[in-house]
XYZ file of C-alpha atoms in Angstrom:
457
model
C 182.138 -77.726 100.346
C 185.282 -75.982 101.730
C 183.524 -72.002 101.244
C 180.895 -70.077 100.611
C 179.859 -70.178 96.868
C 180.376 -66.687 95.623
C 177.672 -64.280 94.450
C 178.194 -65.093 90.930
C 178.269 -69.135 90.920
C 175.217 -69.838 92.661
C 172.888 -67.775 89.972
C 174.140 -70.009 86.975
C 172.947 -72.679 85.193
C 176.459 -74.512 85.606
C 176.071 -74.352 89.515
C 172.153 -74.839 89.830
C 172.946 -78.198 87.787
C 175.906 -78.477 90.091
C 173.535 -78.919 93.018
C 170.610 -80.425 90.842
C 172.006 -83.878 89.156
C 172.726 -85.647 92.581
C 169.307 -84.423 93.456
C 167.489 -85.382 90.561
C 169.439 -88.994 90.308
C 168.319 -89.657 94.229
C 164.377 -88.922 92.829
C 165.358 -90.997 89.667
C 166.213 -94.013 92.455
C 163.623 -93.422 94.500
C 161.126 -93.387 91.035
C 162.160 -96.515 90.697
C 162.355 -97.899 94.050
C 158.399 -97.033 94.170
C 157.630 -97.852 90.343
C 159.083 -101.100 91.194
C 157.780 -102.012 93.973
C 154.186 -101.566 92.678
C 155.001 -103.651 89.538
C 156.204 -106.315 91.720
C 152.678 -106.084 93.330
C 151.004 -105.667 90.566
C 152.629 -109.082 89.289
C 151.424 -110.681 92.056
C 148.243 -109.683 92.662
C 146.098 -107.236 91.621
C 144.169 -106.544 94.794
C 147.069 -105.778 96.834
C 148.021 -103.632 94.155
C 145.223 -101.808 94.604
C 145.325 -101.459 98.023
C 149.533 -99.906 98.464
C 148.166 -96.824 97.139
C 145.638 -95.653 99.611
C 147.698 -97.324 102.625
C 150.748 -95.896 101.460
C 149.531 -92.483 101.036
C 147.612 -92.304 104.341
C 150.453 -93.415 106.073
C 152.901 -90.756 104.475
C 150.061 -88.325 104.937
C 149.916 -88.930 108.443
C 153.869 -88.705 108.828
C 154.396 -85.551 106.916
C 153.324 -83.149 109.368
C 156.193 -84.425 111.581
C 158.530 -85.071 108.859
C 157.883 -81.483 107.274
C 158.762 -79.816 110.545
C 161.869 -81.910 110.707
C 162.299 -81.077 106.753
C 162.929 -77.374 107.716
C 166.331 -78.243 109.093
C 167.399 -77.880 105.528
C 166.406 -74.386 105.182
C 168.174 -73.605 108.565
C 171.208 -75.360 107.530
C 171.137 -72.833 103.834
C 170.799 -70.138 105.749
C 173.150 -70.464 108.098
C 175.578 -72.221 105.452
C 174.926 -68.890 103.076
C 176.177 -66.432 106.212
C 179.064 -68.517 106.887
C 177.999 -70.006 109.861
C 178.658 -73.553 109.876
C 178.826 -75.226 112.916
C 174.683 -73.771 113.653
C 173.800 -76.079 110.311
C 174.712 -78.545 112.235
C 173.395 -77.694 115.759
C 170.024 -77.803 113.301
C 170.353 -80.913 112.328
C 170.816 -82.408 115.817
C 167.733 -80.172 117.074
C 165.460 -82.055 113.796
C 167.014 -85.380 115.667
C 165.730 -84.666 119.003
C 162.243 -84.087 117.699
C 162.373 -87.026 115.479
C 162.547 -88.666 118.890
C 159.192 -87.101 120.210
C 157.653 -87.456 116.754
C 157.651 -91.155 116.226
C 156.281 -91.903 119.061
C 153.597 -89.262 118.779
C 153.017 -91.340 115.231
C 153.050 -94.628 116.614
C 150.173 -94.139 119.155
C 147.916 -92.841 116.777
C 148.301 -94.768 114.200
C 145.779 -97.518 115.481
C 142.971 -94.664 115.791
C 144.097 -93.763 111.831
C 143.976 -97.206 110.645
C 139.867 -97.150 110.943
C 139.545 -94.893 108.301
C 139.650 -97.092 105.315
C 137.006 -98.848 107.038
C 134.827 -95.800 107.184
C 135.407 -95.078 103.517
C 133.767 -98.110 102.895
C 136.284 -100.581 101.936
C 135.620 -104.277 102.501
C 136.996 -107.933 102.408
C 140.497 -108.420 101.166
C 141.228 -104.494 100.103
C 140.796 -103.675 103.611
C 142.914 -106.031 105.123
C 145.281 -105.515 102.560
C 145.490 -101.534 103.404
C 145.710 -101.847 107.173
C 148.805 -104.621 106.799
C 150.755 -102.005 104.721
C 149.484 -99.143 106.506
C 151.141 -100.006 109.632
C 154.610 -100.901 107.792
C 154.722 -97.356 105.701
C 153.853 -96.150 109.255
C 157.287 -98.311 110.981
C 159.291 -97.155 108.025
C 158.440 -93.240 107.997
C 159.423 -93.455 111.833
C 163.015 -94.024 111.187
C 162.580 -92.273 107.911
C 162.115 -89.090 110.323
C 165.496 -89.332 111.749
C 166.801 -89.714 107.897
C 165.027 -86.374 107.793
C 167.488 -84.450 109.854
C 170.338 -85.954 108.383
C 169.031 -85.345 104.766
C 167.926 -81.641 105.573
C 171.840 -81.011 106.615
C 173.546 -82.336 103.642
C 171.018 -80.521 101.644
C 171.312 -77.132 103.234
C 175.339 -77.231 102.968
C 174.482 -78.186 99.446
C 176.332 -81.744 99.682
C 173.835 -83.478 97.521
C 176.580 -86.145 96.752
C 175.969 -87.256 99.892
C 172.178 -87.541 99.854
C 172.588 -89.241 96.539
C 175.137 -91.857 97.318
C 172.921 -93.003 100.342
C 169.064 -92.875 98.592
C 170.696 -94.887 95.568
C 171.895 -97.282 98.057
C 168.874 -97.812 99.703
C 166.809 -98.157 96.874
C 169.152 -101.169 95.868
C 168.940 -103.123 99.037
C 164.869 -102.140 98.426
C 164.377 -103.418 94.831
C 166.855 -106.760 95.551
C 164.946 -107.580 98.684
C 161.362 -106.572 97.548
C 161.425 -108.913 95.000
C 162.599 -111.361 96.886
C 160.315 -111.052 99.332
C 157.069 -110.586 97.558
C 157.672 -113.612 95.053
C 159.580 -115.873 97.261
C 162.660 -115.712 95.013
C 166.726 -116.122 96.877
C 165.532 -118.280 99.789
C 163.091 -115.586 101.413
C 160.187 -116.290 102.079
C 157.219 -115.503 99.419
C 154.939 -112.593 101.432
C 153.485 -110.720 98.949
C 152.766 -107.229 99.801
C 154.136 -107.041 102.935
C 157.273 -108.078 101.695
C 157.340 -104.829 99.714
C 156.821 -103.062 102.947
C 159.359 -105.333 105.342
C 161.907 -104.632 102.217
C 160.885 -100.447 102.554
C 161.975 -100.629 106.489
C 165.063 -102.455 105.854
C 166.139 -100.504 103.330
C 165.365 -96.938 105.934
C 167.204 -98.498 108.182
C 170.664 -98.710 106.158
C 169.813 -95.026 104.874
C 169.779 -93.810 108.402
C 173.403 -95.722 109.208
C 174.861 -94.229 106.538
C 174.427 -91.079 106.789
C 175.605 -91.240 110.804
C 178.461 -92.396 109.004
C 178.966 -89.733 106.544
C 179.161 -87.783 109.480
C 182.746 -88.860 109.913
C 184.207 -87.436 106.428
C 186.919 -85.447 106.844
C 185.363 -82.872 104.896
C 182.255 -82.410 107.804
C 185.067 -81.058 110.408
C 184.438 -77.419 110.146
C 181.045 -78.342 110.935
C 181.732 -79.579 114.447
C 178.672 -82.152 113.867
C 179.850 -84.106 117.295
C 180.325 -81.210 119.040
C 176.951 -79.080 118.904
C 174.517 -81.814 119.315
C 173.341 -80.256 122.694
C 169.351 -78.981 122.563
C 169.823 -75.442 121.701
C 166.390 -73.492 122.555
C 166.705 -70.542 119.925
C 167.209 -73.002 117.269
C 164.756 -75.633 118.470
C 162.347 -72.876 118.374
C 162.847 -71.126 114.921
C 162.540 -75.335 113.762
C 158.955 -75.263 115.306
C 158.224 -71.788 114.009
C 158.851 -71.589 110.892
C 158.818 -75.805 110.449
C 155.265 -76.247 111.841
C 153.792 -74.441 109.164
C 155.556 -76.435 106.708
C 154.638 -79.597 108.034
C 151.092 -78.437 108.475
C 151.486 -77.772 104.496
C 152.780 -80.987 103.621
C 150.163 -82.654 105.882
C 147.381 -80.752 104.473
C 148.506 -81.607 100.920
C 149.267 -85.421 101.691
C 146.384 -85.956 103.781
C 144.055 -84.182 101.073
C 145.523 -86.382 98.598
C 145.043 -89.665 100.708
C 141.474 -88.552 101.184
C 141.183 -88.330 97.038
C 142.431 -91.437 96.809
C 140.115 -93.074 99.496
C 137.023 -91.612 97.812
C 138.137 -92.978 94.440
C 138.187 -96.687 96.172
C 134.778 -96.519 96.817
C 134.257 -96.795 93.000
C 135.645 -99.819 92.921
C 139.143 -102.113 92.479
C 139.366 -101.267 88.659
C 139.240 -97.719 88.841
C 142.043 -97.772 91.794
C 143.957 -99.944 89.732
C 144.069 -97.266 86.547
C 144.803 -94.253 88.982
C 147.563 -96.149 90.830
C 148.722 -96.916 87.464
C 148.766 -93.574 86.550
C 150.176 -92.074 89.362
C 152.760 -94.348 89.243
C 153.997 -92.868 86.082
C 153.253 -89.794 87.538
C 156.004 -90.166 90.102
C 158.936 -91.476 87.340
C 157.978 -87.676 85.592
C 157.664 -85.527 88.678
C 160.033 -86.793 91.119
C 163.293 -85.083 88.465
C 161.026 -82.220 88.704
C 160.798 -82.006 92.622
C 164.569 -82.407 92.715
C 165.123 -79.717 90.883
C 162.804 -77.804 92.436
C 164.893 -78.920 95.193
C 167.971 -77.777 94.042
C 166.513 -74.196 93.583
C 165.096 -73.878 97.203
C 168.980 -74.885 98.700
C 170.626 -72.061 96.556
C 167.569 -69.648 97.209
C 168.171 -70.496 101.284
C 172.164 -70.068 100.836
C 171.514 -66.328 99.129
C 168.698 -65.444 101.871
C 170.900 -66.369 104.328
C 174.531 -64.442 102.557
C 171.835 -61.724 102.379
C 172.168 -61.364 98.229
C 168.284 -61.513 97.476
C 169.054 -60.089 94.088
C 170.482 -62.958 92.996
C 167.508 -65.161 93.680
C 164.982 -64.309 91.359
C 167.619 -64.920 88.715
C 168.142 -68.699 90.608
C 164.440 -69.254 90.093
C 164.383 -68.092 86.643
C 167.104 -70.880 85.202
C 165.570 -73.271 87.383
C 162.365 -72.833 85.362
C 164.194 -73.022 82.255
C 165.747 -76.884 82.997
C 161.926 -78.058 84.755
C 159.741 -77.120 81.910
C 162.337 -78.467 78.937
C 162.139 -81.542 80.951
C 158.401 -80.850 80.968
C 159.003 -81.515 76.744
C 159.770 -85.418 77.458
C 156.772 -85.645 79.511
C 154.013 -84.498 77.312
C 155.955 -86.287 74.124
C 155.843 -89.547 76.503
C 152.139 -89.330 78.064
C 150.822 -88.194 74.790
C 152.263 -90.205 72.024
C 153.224 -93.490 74.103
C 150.303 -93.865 76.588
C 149.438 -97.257 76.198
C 152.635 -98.621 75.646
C 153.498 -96.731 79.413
C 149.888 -98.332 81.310
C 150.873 -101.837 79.542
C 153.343 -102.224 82.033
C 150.807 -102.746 84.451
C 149.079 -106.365 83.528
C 146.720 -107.827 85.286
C 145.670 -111.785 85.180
C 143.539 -111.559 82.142
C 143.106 -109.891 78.586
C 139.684 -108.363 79.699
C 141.032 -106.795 82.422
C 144.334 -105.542 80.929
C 141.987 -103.852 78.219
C 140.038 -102.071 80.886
C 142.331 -101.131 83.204
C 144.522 -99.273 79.604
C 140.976 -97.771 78.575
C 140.961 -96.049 81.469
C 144.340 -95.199 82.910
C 145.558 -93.620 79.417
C 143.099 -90.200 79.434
C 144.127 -89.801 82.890
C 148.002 -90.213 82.115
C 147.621 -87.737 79.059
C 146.036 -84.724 81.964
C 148.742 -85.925 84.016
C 150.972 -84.478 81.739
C 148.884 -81.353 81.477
C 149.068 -80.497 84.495
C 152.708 -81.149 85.438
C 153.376 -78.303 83.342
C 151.750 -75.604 85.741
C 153.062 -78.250 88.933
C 156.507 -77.182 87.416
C 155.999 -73.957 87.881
C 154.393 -73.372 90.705
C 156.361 -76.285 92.667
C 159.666 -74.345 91.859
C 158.332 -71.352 93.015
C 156.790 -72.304 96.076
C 160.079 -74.178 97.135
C 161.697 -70.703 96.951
C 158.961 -69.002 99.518
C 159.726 -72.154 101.846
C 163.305 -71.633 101.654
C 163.199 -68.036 102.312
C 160.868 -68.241 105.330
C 156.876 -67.114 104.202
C 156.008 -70.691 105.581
C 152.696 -69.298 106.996
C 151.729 -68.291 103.213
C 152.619 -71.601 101.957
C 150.332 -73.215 104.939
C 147.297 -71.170 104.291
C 147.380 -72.314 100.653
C 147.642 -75.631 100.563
C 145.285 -75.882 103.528
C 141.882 -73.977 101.897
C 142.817 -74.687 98.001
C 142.761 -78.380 98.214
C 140.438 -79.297 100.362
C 138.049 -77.867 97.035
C 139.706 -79.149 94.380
C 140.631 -82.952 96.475
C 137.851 -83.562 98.758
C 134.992 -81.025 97.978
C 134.321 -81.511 94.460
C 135.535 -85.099 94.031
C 133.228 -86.784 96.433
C 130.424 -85.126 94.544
C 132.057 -86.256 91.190
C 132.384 -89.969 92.805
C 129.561 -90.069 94.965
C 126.857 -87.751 94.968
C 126.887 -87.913 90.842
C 128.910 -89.951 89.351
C 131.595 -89.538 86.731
C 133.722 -90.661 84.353
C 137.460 -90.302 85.618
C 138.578 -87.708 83.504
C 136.587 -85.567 84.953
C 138.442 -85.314 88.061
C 141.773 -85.040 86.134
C 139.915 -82.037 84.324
C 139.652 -80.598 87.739
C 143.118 -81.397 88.914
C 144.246 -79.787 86.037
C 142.266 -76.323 87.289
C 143.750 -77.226 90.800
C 147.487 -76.481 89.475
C 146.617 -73.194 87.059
C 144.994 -72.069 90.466
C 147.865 -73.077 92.753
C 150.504 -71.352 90.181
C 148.668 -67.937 89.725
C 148.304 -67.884 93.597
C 152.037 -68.383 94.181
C 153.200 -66.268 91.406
C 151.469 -63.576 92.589
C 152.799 -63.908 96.172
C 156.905 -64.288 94.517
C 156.326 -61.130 92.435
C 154.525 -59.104 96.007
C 158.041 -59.656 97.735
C 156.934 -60.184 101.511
C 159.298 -63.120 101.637
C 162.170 -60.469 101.458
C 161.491 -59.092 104.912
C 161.347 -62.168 106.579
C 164.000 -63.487 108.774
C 164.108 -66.971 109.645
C 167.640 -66.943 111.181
C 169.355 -64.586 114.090
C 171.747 -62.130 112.926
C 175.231 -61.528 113.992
């Protein structure tokens, strides 16, 4: 990362993949850190299976408004890397530090209050203890996860996703070796079930956050002076919260929704959480590439904001659509022709219940794949308003559209009058069309061009 990329390089496919393959192979890891880790449970027991889902999500839906403000370092750090500027990408990562600081302990003293709500969805006996234990360890490991944050947003802005790679793919091998360990017992550990998927997520954090304070020390990180701009720098602390609390109302609006769908779908029962955690799951080993290279498009769409070329970024987004939706190809042939075969993986302690739990988990997989195809799209394209600063657009939409389409309609589908499933994917399914024609439209008005998320010199 010795220059600027020139105008040319970053619109083509050669340099989008460039930045997109370390990306995608960190989401690859992480896939199967978390596809892992829930096979392990599910191995073990079914109920705790059941309940890593709804815990998990709450916690990272409670998180993600701090952790999408911190996120937005990465967009500073483009910007600034596209105009040449280098030691201010990392005078913004050092500002995401200093409110990691502030955050997690914010996120610690409410989590307590937080934990109540599976309780008020209606979840009893062993599910409920079950999601408060792994609620508060998701909750431990997204604090230092925060601080990873910062660090990740950096590397990602100066487009040294080498970096992020090398570290996630390390930490997701010190996950999947201790996990299993830990949950069956297995190299001397002890045997702790769930929670020894969750002790093995904050160990593994914890080595992802030394390492990249060590990566700090590459020769190759000099002209960014990271040691010596770590001072609280007001401007930049402030553009963080401007533009970065409407991001990480966005991502809090969209986890938290999400949590809530998930929480209303426990209240029909252990069976039916089983098949959706099954199914989203699989969701994540087919998405996750997809988010990276969405990704990969929102770094090179900051670095031309910033170098001031927006010409070149509708062509960016354009190739970037190309690669997601011929990966999008794999997924429907997968979900479609080889649904069964992918929900099999999940077993539970009987025949009877294996049957079930396949009955209905495959119609919800075979949406899934549906509606990945308009997540693509609209996914990529939101990552490029993000990147280029219409945060407040991005806020407003994912705050009014899914509270409908997540909380609205399914507790009337769930509780008011019940229905099968694949109803709700059937709505889901409506819930991406909607999201893409609403953020295609905004791309194509061009309001993000006039917005300026860094100073100029």
């Amino acid at each position: 990362m010795d220059k600027v990329y020139s105008e040319e390089s970053n619109t083509s496919f050669r340099q989008i993949i460039k930045i997109t393959y370390p990306v995608v192979l960190s989401m690859l890891s992480f896939n199967v850190l978390v596809f892992v880790d829930r096979l392990y449970v599910s191995w073990y027991d079914l109920t705790q299976f059941a309940a890593m889902l709804p815990a998990s999500f709450t916690a990272i839906g409670l998180a993600s408004i701090f952790t999408g403000i911190v996120g937005y370092v990465s967009t500073l750090s483009a910007q600034y890397y596209g105009a040449g500027r280098y030691p201010q990408c990392a005078a913004s990562m050092w500002q995401g530090i200093y409110l990691s600081i502030v955050f997690a302990l914010l996120l610690l003293s409410i989590s307590p209050i937080v934990a109540s709500v599976f309780q008020l969805m209606g979840h009893t006996g062993s599910l409920l203890a079950y999601e408060r234990e792994y609620f508060y360890l998701i909750i431990i490991a997204e604090c230092i996860q925060m601080f990873s944050t910062a660090f990740f947003g950096f590397y990602c802005g100066i487009g040294d996703t080498k970096t992020t790679m090398q570290v996630a793919v390390l930490m997701n091998i010190i996950n999947v070796i201790l996990a299993g360990g830990l949950v069956f017992g297995k190299f001397g550990l002890p045997e702790l079930g769930m929670m020894g998927s969750g002790l093995a997520a904050i160990i593994s954090c914890l080595v992802g956050l030394f390492c990249y304070v060590l990566f700090l020390h590459k020769a190759v990180m000099r002209q960014y002076q990271p040691w010596q701009h770590y001072r609280p720098n007001k401007p930049l602390l402030c553009s963080l919260l401007r533009f970065g609390l409407f991001a990480g109302i966005q991502s809090f609006a969209e986890m938290g929704y999400f949590s809530i769908f998930l929480l209303i779908i426990g209240s029909m029962g252990a069976m039916n959480l089983a098949a959706v955690n099954a199914a989203f799951a699989m969701e994540a080993v087919f998405i996750l590439p997809v988010i990276g290279m969405t990704t990969a498009v929102g770094i090179l769409a900051g670095q031309e904001k910033g170098a001031g070329r927006l010409g070149n970024i509708p062509e960016i987004l354009k190739k970037g659509l190309v690669l997601g939706l011929s990966f999008n190809v794999l997924i429907l042939i997968s979900c479609n022709f080889f649904p069964e075969q992918l929900i099999s993986i999940f077993h539970s302690d009987t025949d009877a219940d294996q049957h079930h739990l396949v009955s209905i988990a495959t119609p919800l997989l075979q949406l899934t794949s549906l509606w990945l195809v308009f997540d693509t799209i609209h996914l990529m394209v939101g990552s490029v308003l993000k990147s280029t600063g219409d945060t407040r657009f991005m806020m407003l939409v994912y705050t009014v559209v899914p509270l409908f389409f997540y909380v609205i309609m399914p507790y009337v589908f769930c509780v008011w009058y019940p229905l099968p499933l694949s109803w709700l994917w059937l709505l889901l399914v409506v819930y991406s069309a909607t999201m893409l024609l609403l953020m295609a439209t905004r791309f194509v008005n061009g309001k993000w061009k006039s917005i300026k998320v860094i100073e100029q010199t």
